[in-house]
């Protein structure tokens, strides 16, 4: 017995357990099947499901479920990323609540807490993905810090170092003073903040630092706390205001250190005062400028953002406290000209929200120019497809301007850099301290050396340095380059991810693919948009504008969320989320459920010989067969172009409009009458194919209905049922049915306009040259429009007329109509139509309009004229018939 209402919670839990118990998602290499593999963009081990995950993983699940139904060996590999800085921040916060400081712990003690946190919270998001219906092969779940993956990352570092591609250097990096580590560019979030633009004077001085005159250079800066690190003042060489000062010196206010005035075209004459203070240690652009002019570098900040001894003043003060104090000191010394309120974008650490400092630091780098060339070329020539293709321009810009990759982080949680230092500074790259000792003894003849004489680099590798190997390491392709899994599943087929990590992750995976497997890691990259609220803001916890996905699933059901997220989600375009989309998904599920309940309530005739199949039902079955096949072709075409939202909308229209609103009305038996078995069986067979077509999008309700269509075998599932295939389409029949629906709509509109009950059968006359078409459609016209008989006329028929294509239809309403009122309505409509026609003719009589307007606009006006003239004729004939 089918329940009256669809209860998603009970059904979803039941079927997900069934799928897992029967291992429908498990995969292993099968030479008799075509492989189809996807690796999940590994969510942070700190993560919980958010709306972006919902969209991304729904799309992945749709692709993997469809491939599984198509008979491919479908493998979706799940897993999580250790997320160095994010996890470390979480653990530090946890320890702080317990009254413990990271600084008071040894490295090993701190790592024990990290593992404790990971084991407790690390799998939450993967459990949540099950609620969404994600059909991952959970037996293959990987973690970037598990032993095999850890070893693979270290092996790759050593390999690249031995090739000369990894080096250690003193470079400008993004520095997080709170976490005390470098961070990658994608971990820097730009935020608009209110600041003070401080104008201050640098007095001109002679060679021994004595003031020359009252003349001074005025500089505008938002960072007065760094003036102690200034090494020059720079002007544009073509700036007439300052040409006479080039080569002279000024004195830094408060500390009275003399610095030169230099010239460089980098300075914009129109910006600010046209003068730039050059502070190489605290600004990336200044660093480049300083190198070009061979200027010294003075770093006045400690790792934690406090001022150090080189600042000479305010030593030990936090940078922002020092900023306020130094403005006051400048004012007291007479060097402050003015301050202005100023808004600018400032980089913040994604994890700690601390303001990022550009900082010169000794770090490890990977040379990118040579290693990235295959990844650039193979995306540009479409060996790897970016979807949508507009992102190729973004990719091109990044890859043509690629910089060496800073791969080291000043953290403890992560893959520790396999570099060991001897006391004389010698670097030995090895997998362990014991191996490093052996190398030192044999390569450098240092036989008296012990492990105590060797120190391992304290830093860990950037999280992305493990993530870029993900499609290879999940199949153990670094440790065992020729194993069965990597040979079968690699390269994977599709990657679904967000555009903001196109370079930081996607491009680097492609680079690693060519470096370590000689080919791309995936063929297609589907780039989703950002989920935004009604105001266009990105959904985030901090803004409080993002619903909890698990709450949504509990309220509406997973199928509703999946379809709701996709109804308006085109590849690469942002998704304007609204609860109404999810409600539309829920309504769709209820529509399907109610349609199935209706069909299952039909009483099938026991006497098969006595109840013949109606002609109308035969015709309806033929029509819907064509409509179904047409939609299957549409869906396949949409999938081939990664138009997943369009594919869903095609299925939605087929089920809601064509099947529920049209087909079921055509074949539905009369009140308390049985249905013939042929029609009933055909309808269930349609339901079977519809559910298989729907399954990738709405896996739970499709499984529940599919299991109830007929009695299924044990361990059978729609998961592994074949995806529907299209047969031949009788296009003429589909065209005829479009005419049928226009006729039915016109008669129903006529009833509504004249307030005539749908229970009253009306006579219909048709003036046409194609009698055969309407003779074939007659049973359905009579049933759906409630027409008692159909006559064919050669001249004007009696009653109210309407047109469909070139044919004219007449409905005689004489017995149901107030003639006087009808004549009055027709006269009013005729006058309105005549007025409209006159306005169109007037516009077309205007030569200036006809000559200047676009051709398609003029043509539309002419079509309006023709339509109005035809309508006038119909109205005049209708009035004449009424006398």
mmCIF file of C-alpha atoms in Angstrom, residues 383-739:
data_model
loop_
_atom_site.group_PDB
_atom_site.id
_atom_site.type_symbol
_atom_site.label_atom_id
_atom_site.label_comp_id
_atom_site.label_asym_id
_atom_site.label_seq_id
_atom_site.Cartn_x
_atom_site.Cartn_y
_atom_site.Cartn_z
ATOM 1 C CA UNK A 383 43.067 18.372 -24.066
ATOM 2 C CA UNK A 384 41.662 19.385 -20.697
ATOM 3 C CA UNK A 385 38.294 21.110 -21.047
ATOM 4 C CA UNK A 386 37.318 23.958 -18.739
ATOM 5 C CA UNK A 387 33.546 24.298 -18.459
ATOM 6 C CA UNK A 388 32.467 26.981 -19.146
ATOM 7 C CA UNK A 389 35.240 27.814 -21.593
ATOM 8 C CA UNK A 390 35.291 31.479 -20.516
ATOM 9 C CA UNK A 391 37.621 30.455 -17.692
ATOM 10 C CA UNK A 392 40.360 29.672 -20.212
ATOM 11 C CA UNK A 393 41.189 33.388 -20.286
ATOM 12 C CA UNK A 394 41.583 33.464 -16.505
ATOM 13 C CA UNK A 395 43.699 30.308 -16.663
ATOM 14 C CA UNK A 396 45.837 31.774 -19.446
ATOM 15 C CA UNK A 397 46.477 34.967 -17.462
ATOM 16 C CA UNK A 398 47.579 33.051 -14.374
ATOM 17 C CA UNK A 399 49.744 30.546 -16.195
ATOM 18 C CA UNK A 400 51.461 33.126 -18.371
ATOM 19 C CA UNK A 401 52.367 35.060 -15.210
ATOM 20 C CA UNK A 402 53.240 32.119 -13.014
ATOM 21 C CA UNK A 403 55.599 32.721 -10.060
ATOM 22 C CA UNK A 404 57.657 30.270 -8.066
ATOM 23 C CA UNK A 405 55.489 28.567 -5.470
ATOM 24 C CA UNK A 406 56.221 29.166 -1.784
ATOM 25 C CA UNK A 407 55.635 25.634 -0.464
ATOM 26 C CA UNK A 408 56.756 25.990 3.185
ATOM 27 C CA UNK A 409 54.586 26.902 6.171
ATOM 28 C CA UNK A 410 55.629 27.724 9.728
ATOM 29 C CA UNK A 411 53.269 25.204 11.295
ATOM 30 C CA UNK A 412 53.512 21.831 13.015
ATOM 31 C CA UNK A 413 50.434 20.081 11.599
ATOM 32 C CA UNK A 414 51.193 18.865 8.100
ATOM 33 C CA UNK A 415 53.813 17.084 6.001
ATOM 34 C CA UNK A 416 57.114 18.041 7.574
ATOM 35 C CA UNK A 417 59.742 19.211 5.099
ATOM 36 C CA UNK A 418 62.362 16.426 4.696
ATOM 37 C CA UNK A 419 65.308 18.804 4.994
ATOM 38 C CA UNK A 420 68.003 18.266 7.645
ATOM 39 C CA UNK A 421 70.615 20.834 8.697
ATOM 40 C CA UNK A 422 74.122 20.285 9.915
ATOM 41 C CA UNK A 423 75.593 22.836 12.325
ATOM 42 C CA UNK A 424 77.609 24.416 9.520
ATOM 43 C CA UNK A 425 74.389 25.083 7.541
ATOM 44 C CA UNK A 426 74.736 22.164 5.135
ATOM 45 C CA UNK A 427 71.307 20.942 3.909
ATOM 46 C CA UNK A 428 70.628 17.242 3.448
ATOM 47 C CA UNK A 429 67.353 16.089 1.893
ATOM 48 C CA UNK A 430 66.262 12.686 3.194
ATOM 49 C CA UNK A 431 63.156 10.776 4.302
ATOM 50 C CA UNK A 432 64.361 10.355 7.880
ATOM 51 C CA UNK A 433 67.014 11.572 10.283
ATOM 52 C CA UNK A 434 68.715 8.194 10.078
ATOM 53 C CA UNK A 435 68.918 8.440 6.296
ATOM 54 C CA UNK A 436 70.200 12.022 6.577
ATOM 55 C CA UNK A 437 72.936 10.823 8.975
ATOM 56 C CA UNK A 438 73.973 8.092 6.520
ATOM 57 C CA UNK A 439 74.200 10.656 3.704
ATOM 58 C CA UNK A 440 76.269 13.008 5.866
ATOM 59 C CA UNK A 441 78.644 10.229 6.819
ATOM 60 C CA UNK A 442 79.138 8.827 3.333
ATOM 61 C CA UNK A 443 78.778 11.885 1.097
ATOM 62 C CA UNK A 444 80.625 14.342 3.351
ATOM 63 C CA UNK A 445 82.874 11.835 5.158
ATOM 64 C CA UNK A 446 81.527 13.033 8.531
ATOM 65 C CA UNK A 447 81.773 9.681 10.294
ATOM 66 C CA UNK A 448 81.834 11.135 13.796
ATOM 67 C CA UNK A 449 78.436 12.758 13.238
ATOM 68 C CA UNK A 450 75.480 11.559 15.325
ATOM 69 C CA UNK A 451 71.736 12.164 15.058
ATOM 70 C CA UNK A 452 72.039 14.812 17.787
ATOM 71 C CA UNK A 453 74.169 16.857 15.385
ATOM 72 C CA UNK A 454 71.342 17.012 12.828
ATOM 73 C CA UNK A 455 68.177 19.134 13.021
ATOM 74 C CA UNK A 456 65.138 18.683 10.788
ATOM 75 C CA UNK A 457 63.523 21.743 9.246
ATOM 76 C CA UNK A 458 60.621 22.659 11.588
ATOM 77 C CA UNK A 459 58.314 23.803 8.771
ATOM 78 C CA UNK A 460 55.602 21.810 7.007
ATOM 79 C CA UNK A 461 54.537 21.872 3.386
ATOM 80 C CA UNK A 462 51.730 24.036 2.061
ATOM 81 C CA UNK A 463 48.445 22.111 2.156
ATOM 82 C CA UNK A 464 48.183 22.500 -1.621
ATOM 83 C CA UNK A 465 51.452 20.587 -2.023
ATOM 84 C CA UNK A 466 49.619 17.441 -0.956
ATOM 85 C CA UNK A 467 46.341 18.451 -2.626
ATOM 86 C CA UNK A 468 48.005 18.842 -6.052
ATOM 87 C CA UNK A 469 48.825 15.109 -5.975
ATOM 88 C CA UNK A 470 45.295 14.054 -4.900
ATOM 89 C CA UNK A 471 44.086 12.362 -8.166
ATOM 90 C CA UNK A 472 47.301 10.302 -8.187
ATOM 91 C CA UNK A 473 47.826 9.534 -4.505
ATOM 92 C CA UNK A 474 44.251 8.375 -3.850
ATOM 93 C CA UNK A 475 45.119 5.481 -6.166
ATOM 94 C CA UNK A 476 48.639 5.097 -4.624
ATOM 95 C CA UNK A 477 50.113 6.218 -7.929
ATOM 96 C CA UNK A 478 53.285 7.723 -6.439
ATOM 97 C CA UNK A 479 54.313 4.818 -4.201
ATOM 98 C CA UNK A 480 53.170 2.165 -6.723
ATOM 99 C CA UNK A 481 53.223 3.864 -10.149
ATOM 100 C CA UNK A 482 52.068 0.732 -11.973
ATOM 101 C CA UNK A 483 49.361 -0.612 -9.641
ATOM 102 C CA UNK A 484 45.982 -1.879 -10.916
ATOM 103 C CA UNK A 485 43.930 1.030 -9.572
ATOM 104 C CA UNK A 486 46.040 3.825 -11.055
ATOM 105 C CA UNK A 487 46.285 2.014 -14.391
ATOM 106 C CA UNK A 488 42.497 1.545 -14.545
ATOM 107 C CA UNK A 489 40.977 4.690 -12.999
ATOM 108 C CA UNK A 490 43.586 7.290 -14.022
ATOM 109 C CA UNK A 491 43.181 9.706 -15.667
ATOM 110 C CA UNK A 492 39.868 10.403 -14.004
ATOM 111 C CA UNK A 493 36.972 11.745 -16.056
ATOM 112 C CA UNK A 494 35.505 14.856 -14.491
ATOM 113 C CA UNK A 495 36.414 17.280 -11.728
ATOM 114 C CA UNK A 496 33.749 19.493 -10.160
ATOM 115 C CA UNK A 497 35.096 22.444 -8.217
ATOM 116 C CA UNK A 498 34.920 26.207 -7.664
ATOM 117 C CA UNK A 499 36.512 28.789 -10.001
ATOM 118 C CA UNK A 500 38.355 30.546 -7.162
ATOM 119 C CA UNK A 501 40.778 27.620 -6.865
ATOM 120 C CA UNK A 502 41.261 27.175 -10.618
ATOM 121 C CA UNK A 503 44.927 28.089 -10.346
ATOM 122 C CA UNK A 504 45.743 27.224 -6.745
ATOM 123 C CA UNK A 505 44.466 23.659 -6.998
ATOM 124 C CA UNK A 506 43.196 22.720 -10.476
ATOM 125 C CA UNK A 507 46.187 24.010 -12.434
ATOM 126 C CA UNK A 508 48.597 22.471 -9.955
ATOM 127 C CA UNK A 509 46.898 19.075 -10.206
ATOM 128 C CA UNK A 510 47.264 19.275 -13.981
ATOM 129 C CA UNK A 511 50.939 20.188 -13.530
ATOM 130 C CA UNK A 512 51.471 17.189 -11.229
ATOM 131 C CA UNK A 513 49.575 14.933 -13.636
ATOM 132 C CA UNK A 514 51.942 15.671 -16.498
ATOM 133 C CA UNK A 515 55.005 15.580 -14.225
ATOM 134 C CA UNK A 516 54.237 12.213 -12.595
ATOM 135 C CA UNK A 517 51.902 10.373 -14.988
ATOM 136 C CA UNK A 518 52.692 12.012 -18.302
ATOM 137 C CA UNK A 519 49.046 12.957 -18.849
ATOM 138 C CA UNK A 520 46.228 15.054 -17.460
ATOM 139 C CA UNK A 521 44.560 13.992 -14.187
ATOM 140 C CA UNK A 522 41.018 14.594 -15.512
ATOM 141 C CA UNK A 523 39.481 15.333 -18.891
ATOM 142 C CA UNK A 524 36.840 17.875 -17.883
ATOM 143 C CA UNK A 525 36.755 20.547 -15.181
ATOM 144 C CA UNK A 526 33.208 21.663 -14.347
ATOM 145 C CA UNK A 527 33.407 24.997 -12.525
ATOM 146 C CA UNK A 528 30.411 25.771 -10.359
ATOM 147 C CA UNK A 529 29.284 29.229 -9.373
ATOM 148 C CA UNK A 530 29.079 30.711 -5.891
ATOM 149 C CA UNK A 531 25.900 30.227 -3.872
ATOM 150 C CA UNK A 532 24.585 33.697 -3.022
ATOM 151 C CA UNK A 533 21.666 35.056 -1.035
ATOM 152 C CA UNK A 534 18.831 37.238 -2.394
ATOM 153 C CA UNK A 535 20.997 40.330 -1.960
ATOM 154 C CA UNK A 536 23.776 38.810 -4.067
ATOM 155 C CA UNK A 537 26.096 38.254 -1.094
ATOM 156 C CA UNK A 538 28.174 35.092 -0.848
ATOM 157 C CA UNK A 539 26.656 32.792 1.743
ATOM 158 C CA UNK A 540 28.779 32.539 4.869
ATOM 159 C CA UNK A 541 28.494 31.826 8.585
ATOM 160 C CA UNK A 542 29.958 35.224 9.453
ATOM 161 C CA UNK A 543 27.172 37.032 7.589
ATOM 162 C CA UNK A 544 24.530 34.724 9.049
ATOM 163 C CA UNK A 545 22.903 34.454 5.621
ATOM 164 C CA UNK A 546 23.425 30.747 5.023
ATOM 165 C CA UNK A 547 20.944 28.074 6.072
ATOM 166 C CA UNK A 548 22.277 24.898 7.668
ATOM 167 C CA UNK A 549 22.176 22.259 4.899
ATOM 168 C CA UNK A 550 21.384 19.461 7.367
ATOM 169 C CA UNK A 551 18.436 21.456 8.720
ATOM 170 C CA UNK A 552 17.222 21.917 5.142
ATOM 171 C CA UNK A 553 17.540 18.188 4.441
ATOM 172 C CA UNK A 554 15.640 17.361 7.635
ATOM 173 C CA UNK A 555 12.907 19.834 6.712
ATOM 174 C CA UNK A 556 12.509 19.248 2.981
ATOM 175 C CA UNK A 557 14.326 16.012 2.165
ATOM 176 C CA UNK A 558 17.582 15.530 0.256
ATOM 177 C CA UNK A 559 15.915 15.182 -3.157
ATOM 178 C CA UNK A 560 14.247 18.576 -2.714
ATOM 179 C CA UNK A 561 17.574 20.227 -1.837
ATOM 180 C CA UNK A 562 19.387 18.570 -4.735
ATOM 181 C CA UNK A 563 16.851 19.737 -7.310
ATOM 182 C CA UNK A 564 16.390 23.114 -5.632
ATOM 183 C CA UNK A 565 20.126 23.801 -5.846
ATOM 184 C CA UNK A 566 20.151 22.886 -9.541
ATOM 185 C CA UNK A 567 17.028 24.556 -10.912
ATOM 186 C CA UNK A 568 18.960 27.782 -11.564
ATOM 187 C CA UNK A 569 22.589 26.704 -11.497
ATOM 188 C CA UNK A 570 24.397 27.036 -14.826
ATOM 189 C CA UNK A 571 28.073 26.090 -14.940
ATOM 190 C CA UNK A 572 30.272 28.990 -13.910
ATOM 191 C CA UNK A 573 27.335 31.213 -12.977
ATOM 192 C CA UNK A 574 26.531 32.121 -9.406
ATOM 193 C CA UNK A 575 23.447 30.523 -7.876
ATOM 194 C CA UNK A 576 20.919 32.976 -6.395
ATOM 195 C CA UNK A 577 19.643 30.725 -3.613
ATOM 196 C CA UNK A 578 16.067 31.062 -2.398
ATOM 197 C CA UNK A 579 14.042 28.717 -0.186
ATOM 198 C CA UNK A 580 11.418 28.809 -2.932
ATOM 199 C CA UNK A 581 13.748 26.749 -5.121
ATOM 200 C CA UNK A 582 13.847 24.032 -2.469
ATOM 201 C CA UNK A 583 10.081 24.271 -2.071
ATOM 202 C CA UNK A 584 9.809 23.795 -5.834
ATOM 203 C CA UNK A 585 11.936 20.669 -5.460
ATOM 204 C CA UNK A 586 9.663 19.407 -2.675
ATOM 205 C CA UNK A 587 6.555 20.157 -4.761
ATOM 206 C CA UNK A 588 8.081 18.231 -7.643
ATOM 207 C CA UNK A 589 8.629 15.209 -5.402
ATOM 208 C CA UNK A 590 5.036 15.429 -4.125
ATOM 209 C CA UNK A 591 3.760 15.690 -7.711
ATOM 210 C CA UNK A 592 5.610 12.520 -8.674
ATOM 211 C CA UNK A 593 4.418 10.726 -5.547
ATOM 212 C CA UNK A 594 0.770 11.686 -6.088
ATOM 213 C CA UNK A 595 0.939 10.668 -9.744
ATOM 214 C CA UNK A 596 2.249 7.253 -8.756
ATOM 215 C CA UNK A 597 -0.422 6.866 -6.076
ATOM 216 C CA UNK A 598 -3.068 7.731 -8.692
ATOM 217 C CA UNK A 599 -1.823 5.077 -11.097
ATOM 218 C CA UNK A 600 -1.621 2.458 -8.349
ATOM 219 C CA UNK A 601 -5.251 3.172 -7.388
ATOM 220 C CA UNK A 602 -6.482 2.325 -10.883
ATOM 221 C CA UNK A 603 -8.634 -0.795 -10.924
ATOM 222 C CA UNK A 604 -7.326 -3.030 -13.677
ATOM 223 C CA UNK A 605 -10.039 -4.908 -15.575
ATOM 224 C CA UNK A 606 -10.103 -8.588 -14.673
ATOM 225 C CA UNK A 607 -11.892 -9.484 -17.902
ATOM 226 C CA UNK A 608 -9.209 -8.612 -20.392
ATOM 227 C CA UNK A 609 -11.275 -9.653 -23.438
ATOM 228 C CA UNK A 610 -14.279 -7.498 -22.571
ATOM 229 C CA UNK A 611 -12.367 -4.253 -21.977
ATOM 230 C CA UNK A 612 -10.580 -3.228 -25.148
ATOM 231 C CA UNK A 613 -7.931 -0.534 -25.089
ATOM 232 C CA UNK A 614 -9.501 2.835 -26.031
ATOM 233 C CA UNK A 615 -8.241 4.491 -29.203
ATOM 234 C CA UNK A 616 -7.388 7.600 -27.218
ATOM 235 C CA UNK A 617 -5.185 5.610 -24.834
ATOM 236 C CA UNK A 618 -3.393 3.936 -27.736
ATOM 237 C CA UNK A 619 -2.729 7.366 -29.220
ATOM 238 C CA UNK A 620 -1.637 8.806 -25.852
ATOM 239 C CA UNK A 621 0.851 5.955 -25.382
ATOM 240 C CA UNK A 622 2.317 6.508 -28.846
ATOM 241 C CA UNK A 623 2.596 10.253 -28.188
ATOM 242 C CA UNK A 624 4.236 9.922 -24.771
ATOM 243 C CA UNK A 625 6.637 7.308 -26.102
ATOM 244 C CA UNK A 626 7.815 9.906 -28.601
ATOM 245 C CA UNK A 627 7.919 12.638 -25.977
ATOM 246 C CA UNK A 628 9.965 10.441 -23.634
ATOM 247 C CA UNK A 629 12.439 9.525 -26.364
ATOM 248 C CA UNK A 630 12.737 13.149 -27.397
ATOM 249 C CA UNK A 631 13.524 14.161 -23.797
ATOM 250 C CA UNK A 632 16.076 11.358 -23.363
ATOM 251 C CA UNK A 633 17.935 12.734 -26.384
ATOM 252 C CA UNK A 634 17.703 16.261 -24.937
ATOM 253 C CA UNK A 635 19.026 15.072 -21.583
ATOM 254 C CA UNK A 636 21.939 13.218 -23.175
ATOM 255 C CA UNK A 637 22.798 16.298 -25.229
ATOM 256 C CA UNK A 638 22.705 18.500 -22.126
ATOM 257 C CA UNK A 639 24.948 16.078 -20.226
ATOM 258 C CA UNK A 640 27.439 15.968 -23.107
ATOM 259 C CA UNK A 641 27.721 19.759 -22.799
ATOM 260 C CA UNK A 642 27.682 19.708 -18.965
ATOM 261 C CA UNK A 643 24.396 21.607 -18.876
ATOM 262 C CA UNK A 644 23.276 19.742 -15.767
ATOM 263 C CA UNK A 645 20.633 22.305 -14.815
ATOM 264 C CA UNK A 646 19.131 22.147 -18.322
ATOM 265 C CA UNK A 647 19.064 18.345 -18.135
ATOM 266 C CA UNK A 648 17.103 18.513 -14.872
ATOM 267 C CA UNK A 649 14.678 21.070 -16.304
ATOM 268 C CA UNK A 650 14.021 18.805 -19.306
ATOM 269 C CA UNK A 651 13.172 15.907 -16.979
ATOM 270 C CA UNK A 652 11.081 18.228 -14.789
ATOM 271 C CA UNK A 653 8.996 19.435 -17.768
ATOM 272 C CA UNK A 654 8.558 15.903 -19.087
ATOM 273 C CA UNK A 655 7.228 14.590 -15.770
ATOM 274 C CA UNK A 656 5.238 17.609 -14.556
ATOM 275 C CA UNK A 657 3.741 18.846 -17.842
ATOM 276 C CA UNK A 658 3.793 15.990 -20.317
ATOM 277 C CA UNK A 659 3.254 12.981 -18.059
ATOM 278 C CA UNK A 660 1.211 14.297 -15.127
ATOM 279 C CA UNK A 661 -0.738 17.132 -16.732
ATOM 280 C CA UNK A 662 -1.310 15.571 -20.155
ATOM 281 C CA UNK A 663 -0.694 11.835 -20.424
ATOM 282 C CA UNK A 664 -2.409 10.766 -17.186
ATOM 283 C CA UNK A 665 -5.439 12.890 -18.111
ATOM 284 C CA UNK A 666 -5.615 11.155 -21.481
ATOM 285 C CA UNK A 667 -5.545 7.594 -20.128
ATOM 286 C CA UNK A 668 -7.336 8.091 -16.801
ATOM 287 C CA UNK A 669 -10.503 5.949 -16.688
ATOM 288 C CA UNK A 670 -13.886 7.440 -15.807
ATOM 289 C CA UNK A 671 -15.150 7.591 -12.228
ATOM 290 C CA UNK A 672 -15.252 4.089 -10.675
ATOM 291 C CA UNK A 673 -14.385 2.554 -14.056
ATOM 292 C CA UNK A 674 -11.511 0.101 -14.571
ATOM 293 C CA UNK A 675 -8.534 0.695 -16.814
ATOM 294 C CA UNK A 676 -7.525 -1.788 -19.504
ATOM 295 C CA UNK A 677 -4.451 -3.847 -18.703
ATOM 296 C CA UNK A 678 -2.508 -2.784 -21.818
ATOM 297 C CA UNK A 679 -2.715 0.887 -20.888
ATOM 298 C CA UNK A 680 -1.999 0.192 -17.230
ATOM 299 C CA UNK A 681 1.106 -1.875 -18.044
ATOM 300 C CA UNK A 682 2.327 0.744 -20.509
ATOM 301 C CA UNK A 683 1.872 3.445 -17.860
ATOM 302 C CA UNK A 684 3.871 1.493 -15.282
ATOM 303 C CA UNK A 685 6.550 0.896 -17.889
ATOM 304 C CA UNK A 686 6.665 4.658 -18.505
ATOM 305 C CA UNK A 687 6.981 5.188 -14.762
ATOM 306 C CA UNK A 688 9.887 2.752 -14.714
ATOM 307 C CA UNK A 689 11.766 4.679 -17.407
ATOM 308 C CA UNK A 690 10.885 8.041 -15.905
ATOM 309 C CA UNK A 691 12.291 7.023 -12.531
ATOM 310 C CA UNK A 692 15.487 5.777 -14.149
ATOM 311 C CA UNK A 693 15.789 9.058 -16.038
ATOM 312 C CA UNK A 694 15.157 10.969 -12.801
ATOM 313 C CA UNK A 695 17.366 8.844 -10.544
ATOM 314 C CA UNK A 696 20.691 10.754 -10.830
ATOM 315 C CA UNK A 697 18.884 13.936 -9.754
ATOM 316 C CA UNK A 698 16.472 12.541 -7.135
ATOM 317 C CA UNK A 699 17.904 9.181 -6.045
ATOM 318 C CA UNK A 700 15.666 8.523 -3.029
ATOM 319 C CA UNK A 701 12.131 9.007 -4.356
ATOM 320 C CA UNK A 702 13.066 7.351 -7.653
ATOM 321 C CA UNK A 703 14.304 4.262 -5.790
ATOM 322 C CA UNK A 704 11.174 4.102 -3.602
ATOM 323 C CA UNK A 705 8.805 4.291 -6.575
ATOM 324 C CA UNK A 706 10.896 2.016 -8.791
ATOM 325 C CA UNK A 707 10.895 -0.667 -6.092
ATOM 326 C CA UNK A 708 7.078 -0.420 -5.897
ATOM 327 C CA UNK A 709 6.317 -0.515 -9.607
ATOM 328 C CA UNK A 710 6.736 -4.275 -9.723
ATOM 329 C CA UNK A 711 7.993 -6.887 -7.308
ATOM 330 C CA UNK A 712 11.783 -6.651 -7.383
ATOM 331 C CA UNK A 713 14.412 -9.282 -6.796
ATOM 332 C CA UNK A 714 16.526 -9.231 -3.660
ATOM 333 C CA UNK A 715 19.558 -6.910 -3.915
ATOM 334 C CA UNK A 716 18.060 -5.141 -6.923
ATOM 335 C CA UNK A 717 18.307 -1.361 -7.132
ATOM 336 C CA UNK A 718 17.612 1.466 -9.512
ATOM 337 C CA UNK A 719 21.258 2.467 -8.821
ATOM 338 C CA UNK A 720 22.392 -0.247 -11.181
ATOM 339 C CA UNK A 721 19.351 -0.303 -13.492
ATOM 340 C CA UNK A 722 20.150 0.824 -17.054
ATOM 341 C CA UNK A 723 19.792 4.504 -17.876
ATOM 342 C CA UNK A 724 16.999 4.934 -20.473
ATOM 343 C CA UNK A 725 17.939 4.883 -24.139
ATOM 344 C CA UNK A 726 16.068 6.764 -26.845
ATOM 345 C CA UNK A 727 14.231 4.984 -29.677
ATOM 346 C CA UNK A 728 12.827 6.420 -32.907
ATOM 347 C CA UNK A 729 10.677 9.524 -32.646
ATOM 348 C CA UNK A 730 7.522 9.994 -34.734
ATOM 349 C CA UNK A 731 7.846 13.751 -35.167
ATOM 350 C CA UNK A 732 4.571 14.199 -37.044
ATOM 351 C CA UNK A 733 2.629 12.708 -34.141
ATOM 352 C CA UNK A 734 4.370 15.089 -31.727
ATOM 353 C CA UNK A 735 3.452 18.015 -34.003
ATOM 354 C CA UNK A 736 -0.181 16.848 -34.179
ATOM 355 C CA UNK A 737 -0.360 16.681 -30.395
ATOM 356 C CA UNK A 738 0.868 20.263 -30.094
ATOM 357 C CA UNK A 739 -2.205 21.190 -32.173
#
